[in-house]
Amino acid sequence: MVEKILCVGRGNICRSPMFMALLSDALAKARMNIVVVSAGVEKAYNGWRADRQARDCMQEIGLNLDAHRSRWAKDLCLDGFDIILCMDMTIEREVRGLGLARAIRIVLVNKTEGGILNPPQNDPNGYRHCIARMRRDIGDFVSELVP
């Protein structure tokens, strides 16, 4: 049974917090009690707020990222997660290279397209497109989790 999911991006300021919020919302609507957390593989962004465009575009759909602060994935006990969702192929390789102690399902999001690309900075439409892509992937992912 899945109890904890980690969404991993580069700096945990754009894709991974957006994916976390969208996935948490979808799981709540499906009445699934699963904890969803996000983190990044780059320590340099640790403690940063979510990107302004990410916050604004998520607010447009009723989800709030204002309280989000980025986390470095290595500061978390990664072995405590059942599934790790990676935003792109580079991140997936980095996560697989961490030598996790137990078998954890590591998934590349939107595998057919090589992951979800970072939206162009200062392009609200790019962020909206990214959110729409995430929503499609999340719908498929949640349907796989439904018992």
mmCIF file with all atom_site columns, C-alpha atoms in Angstrom, residues 60-137:
data_model
loop_
_atom_site.group_PDB
_atom_site.id
_atom_site.type_symbol
_atom_site.label_atom_id
_atom_site.label_alt_id
_atom_site.label_comp_id
_atom_site.label_asym_id
_atom_site.label_entity_id
_atom_site.label_seq_id
_atom_site.pdbx_PDB_ins_code
_atom_site.Cartn_x
_atom_site.Cartn_y
_atom_site.Cartn_z
_atom_site.occupancy
_atom_site.B_iso_or_equiv
_atom_site.pdbx_formal_charge
_atom_site.auth_seq_id
_atom_site.auth_comp_id
_atom_site.auth_asym_id
_atom_site.auth_atom_id
_atom_site.pdbx_PDB_model_num
ATOM 1  C CA . GLU A 1 60  ? -5.378 30.734 -10.820 1.00 0.00 ? 60  GLU A CA 1
ATOM 2  C CA . ILE A 1 61  ? -6.603 27.152 -10.354 1.00 0.00 ? 61  ILE A CA 1
ATOM 3  C CA . GLY A 1 62  ? -7.213 27.501 -6.623  1.00 0.00 ? 62  GLY A CA 1
ATOM 4  C CA . LEU A 1 63  ? -4.004 25.921 -5.294  1.00 0.00 ? 63  LEU A CA 1
ATOM 5  C CA . ASN A 1 64  ? -1.656 27.896 -3.076  1.00 0.00 ? 64  ASN A CA 1
ATOM 6  C CA . LEU A 1 65  ? 2.139  27.559 -3.025  1.00 0.00 ? 65  LEU A CA 1
ATOM 7  C CA . ASP A 1 66  ? 2.827  30.641 -0.884  1.00 0.00 ? 66  ASP A CA 1
ATOM 8  C CA . ALA A 1 67  ? 3.952  28.627 2.153   1.00 0.00 ? 67  ALA A CA 1
ATOM 9  C CA . HIS A 1 68  ? 6.230  26.358 0.101   1.00 0.00 ? 68  HIS A CA 1
ATOM 10 C CA . ARG A 1 69  ? 9.954  26.398 0.870   1.00 0.00 ? 69  ARG A CA 1
ATOM 11 C CA . SER A 1 70  ? 12.269 24.240 -1.179  1.00 0.00 ? 70  SER A CA 1
ATOM 12 C CA . ARG A 1 71  ? 14.019 21.253 0.356   1.00 0.00 ? 71  ARG A CA 1
ATOM 13 C CA . TRP A 1 72  ? 17.116 19.370 -0.641  1.00 0.00 ? 72  TRP A CA 1
ATOM 14 C CA . ALA A 1 73  ? 16.230 15.726 -1.289  1.00 0.00 ? 73  ALA A CA 1
ATOM 15 C CA . LYS A 1 74  ? 19.281 14.476 0.595   1.00 0.00 ? 74  LYS A CA 1
ATOM 16 C CA . ASP A 1 75  ? 17.992 16.150 3.770   1.00 0.00 ? 75  ASP A CA 1
ATOM 17 C CA . LEU A 1 76  ? 15.005 13.778 3.710   1.00 0.00 ? 76  LEU A CA 1
ATOM 18 C CA . CYS A 1 77  ? 14.928 10.114 4.662   1.00 0.00 ? 77  CYS A CA 1
ATOM 19 C CA . LEU A 1 78  ? 14.313 8.916  1.101   1.00 0.00 ? 78  LEU A CA 1
ATOM 20 C CA . ASP A 1 79  ? 13.905 5.319  2.222   1.00 0.00 ? 79  ASP A CA 1
ATOM 21 C CA . GLY A 1 80  ? 10.686 6.403  3.951   1.00 0.00 ? 80  GLY A CA 1
ATOM 22 C CA . PHE A 1 81  ? 8.892  6.972  0.630   1.00 0.00 ? 81  PHE A CA 1
ATOM 23 C CA . ASP A 1 82  ? 6.988  4.337  -1.317  1.00 0.00 ? 82  ASP A CA 1
ATOM 24 C CA . ILE A 1 83  ? 7.186  6.153  -4.653  1.00 0.00 ? 83  ILE A CA 1
ATOM 25 C CA . ILE A 1 84  ? 9.558  8.825  -5.922  1.00 0.00 ? 84  ILE A CA 1
ATOM 26 C CA . LEU A 1 85  ? 8.277  10.785 -8.912  1.00 0.00 ? 85  LEU A CA 1
ATOM 27 C CA . CYS A 1 86  ? 11.034 12.416 -10.967 1.00 0.00 ? 86  CYS A CA 1
ATOM 28 C CA . MET A 1 87  ? 10.294 15.436 -13.150 1.00 0.00 ? 87  MET A CA 1
ATOM 29 C CA . ASP A 1 88  ? 12.842 14.606 -15.878 1.00 0.00 ? 88  ASP A CA 1
ATOM 30 C CA . MET A 1 89  ? 15.350 11.957 -16.988 1.00 0.00 ? 89  MET A CA 1
ATOM 31 C CA . THR A 1 90  ? 18.381 13.698 -15.471 1.00 0.00 ? 90  THR A CA 1
ATOM 32 C CA . ILE A 1 91  ? 16.703 13.840 -12.086 1.00 0.00 ? 91  ILE A CA 1
ATOM 33 C CA . GLU A 1 92  ? 15.626 10.206 -12.401 1.00 0.00 ? 92  GLU A CA 1
ATOM 34 C CA . ARG A 1 93  ? 19.265 9.182  -13.012 1.00 0.00 ? 93  ARG A CA 1
ATOM 35 C CA . GLU A 1 94  ? 20.410 11.207 -10.003 1.00 0.00 ? 94  GLU A CA 1
ATOM 36 C CA . VAL A 1 95  ? 17.772 9.657  -7.739  1.00 0.00 ? 95  VAL A CA 1
ATOM 37 C CA . ARG A 1 96  ? 18.615 6.133  -8.939  1.00 0.00 ? 96  ARG A CA 1
ATOM 38 C CA . GLY A 1 97  ? 22.278 6.876  -8.198  1.00 0.00 ? 97  GLY A CA 1
ATOM 39 C CA . LEU A 1 98  ? 21.592 7.635  -4.537  1.00 0.00 ? 98  LEU A CA 1
ATOM 40 C CA . GLY A 1 99  ? 21.761 3.952  -3.581  1.00 0.00 ? 99  GLY A CA 1
ATOM 41 C CA . LEU A 1 100 ? 18.528 3.791  -1.641  1.00 0.00 ? 100 LEU A CA 1
ATOM 42 C CA . ALA A 1 101 ? 18.482 1.121  1.056   1.00 0.00 ? 101 ALA A CA 1
ATOM 43 C CA . ARG A 1 102 ? 15.173 -0.476 0.107   1.00 0.00 ? 102 ARG A CA 1
ATOM 44 C CA . ALA A 1 103 ? 13.228 -1.098 -3.060  1.00 0.00 ? 103 ALA A CA 1
ATOM 45 C CA . ILE A 1 104 ? 11.365 2.104  -3.825  1.00 0.00 ? 104 ILE A CA 1
ATOM 46 C CA . ARG A 1 105 ? 9.344  2.627  -6.972  1.00 0.00 ? 105 ARG A CA 1
ATOM 47 C CA . ILE A 1 106 ? 11.116 5.400  -8.891  1.00 0.00 ? 106 ILE A CA 1
ATOM 48 C CA . VAL A 1 107 ? 8.987  6.826  -11.700 1.00 0.00 ? 107 VAL A CA 1
ATOM 49 C CA . LEU A 1 108 ? 9.799  9.255  -14.489 1.00 0.00 ? 108 LEU A CA 1
ATOM 50 C CA . VAL A 1 109 ? 6.754  11.496 -14.889 1.00 0.00 ? 109 VAL A CA 1
ATOM 51 C CA . ASN A 1 110 ? 5.510  11.797 -18.502 1.00 0.00 ? 110 ASN A CA 1
ATOM 52 C CA . LYS A 1 111 ? 7.960  9.098  -19.579 1.00 0.00 ? 111 LYS A CA 1
ATOM 53 C CA . THR A 1 112 ? 6.878  9.132  -23.241 1.00 0.00 ? 112 THR A CA 1
ATOM 54 C CA . GLU A 1 113 ? 8.166  12.715 -23.567 1.00 0.00 ? 113 GLU A CA 1
ATOM 55 C CA . GLY A 1 114 ? 11.213 12.313 -21.322 1.00 0.00 ? 114 GLY A CA 1
ATOM 56 C CA . GLY A 1 115 ? 9.646  14.018 -18.334 1.00 0.00 ? 115 GLY A CA 1
ATOM 57 C CA . ILE A 1 116 ? 8.155  17.432 -17.782 1.00 0.00 ? 116 ILE A CA 1
ATOM 58 C CA . LEU A 1 117 ? 10.338 20.284 -18.945 1.00 0.00 ? 117 LEU A CA 1
ATOM 59 C CA . ASN A 1 118 ? 10.751 23.435 -16.908 1.00 0.00 ? 118 ASN A CA 1
ATOM 60 C CA . PRO A 1 119 ? 8.431  26.132 -18.246 1.00 0.00 ? 119 PRO A CA 1
ATOM 61 C CA . PRO A 1 120 ? 10.163 29.178 -19.741 1.00 0.00 ? 120 PRO A CA 1
ATOM 62 C CA . GLN A 1 121 ? 10.775 31.875 -17.148 1.00 0.00 ? 121 GLN A CA 1
ATOM 63 C CA . ASN A 1 122 ? 8.389  34.838 -17.192 1.00 0.00 ? 122 ASN A CA 1
ATOM 64 C CA . ASP A 1 123 ? 5.982  33.016 -19.530 1.00 0.00 ? 123 ASP A CA 1
ATOM 65 C CA . PRO A 1 124 ? 2.639  32.449 -17.784 1.00 0.00 ? 124 PRO A CA 1
ATOM 66 C CA . ASN A 1 125 ? 1.343  30.444 -20.747 1.00 0.00 ? 125 ASN A CA 1
ATOM 67 C CA . GLY A 1 126 ? 4.329  28.114 -20.474 1.00 0.00 ? 126 GLY A CA 1
ATOM 68 C CA . TYR A 1 127 ? 3.462  27.512 -16.831 1.00 0.00 ? 127 TYR A CA 1
ATOM 69 C CA . ARG A 1 128 ? -0.196 26.939 -17.686 1.00 0.00 ? 128 ARG A CA 1
ATOM 70 C CA . HIS A 1 129 ? 0.821  24.421 -20.357 1.00 0.00 ? 129 HIS A CA 1
ATOM 71 C CA . CYS A 1 130 ? 3.082  22.692 -17.808 1.00 0.00 ? 130 CYS A CA 1
ATOM 72 C CA . ILE A 1 131 ? 0.199  22.506 -15.324 1.00 0.00 ? 131 ILE A CA 1
ATOM 73 C CA . ALA A 1 132 ? -2.116 21.047 -17.982 1.00 0.00 ? 132 ALA A CA 1
ATOM 74 C CA . ARG A 1 133 ? 0.525  18.395 -18.839 1.00 0.00 ? 133 ARG A CA 1
ATOM 75 C CA . MET A 1 134 ? 0.918  17.572 -15.140 1.00 0.00 ? 134 MET A CA 1
ATOM 76 C CA . ARG A 1 135 ? -2.832 17.228 -14.654 1.00 0.00 ? 135 ARG A CA 1
ATOM 77 C CA . ARG A 1 136 ? -3.029 14.642 -17.453 1.00 0.00 ? 136 ARG A CA 1
ATOM 78 C CA . ASP A 1 137 ? -0.158 12.650 -15.961 1.00 0.00 ? 137 ASP A CA 1
#
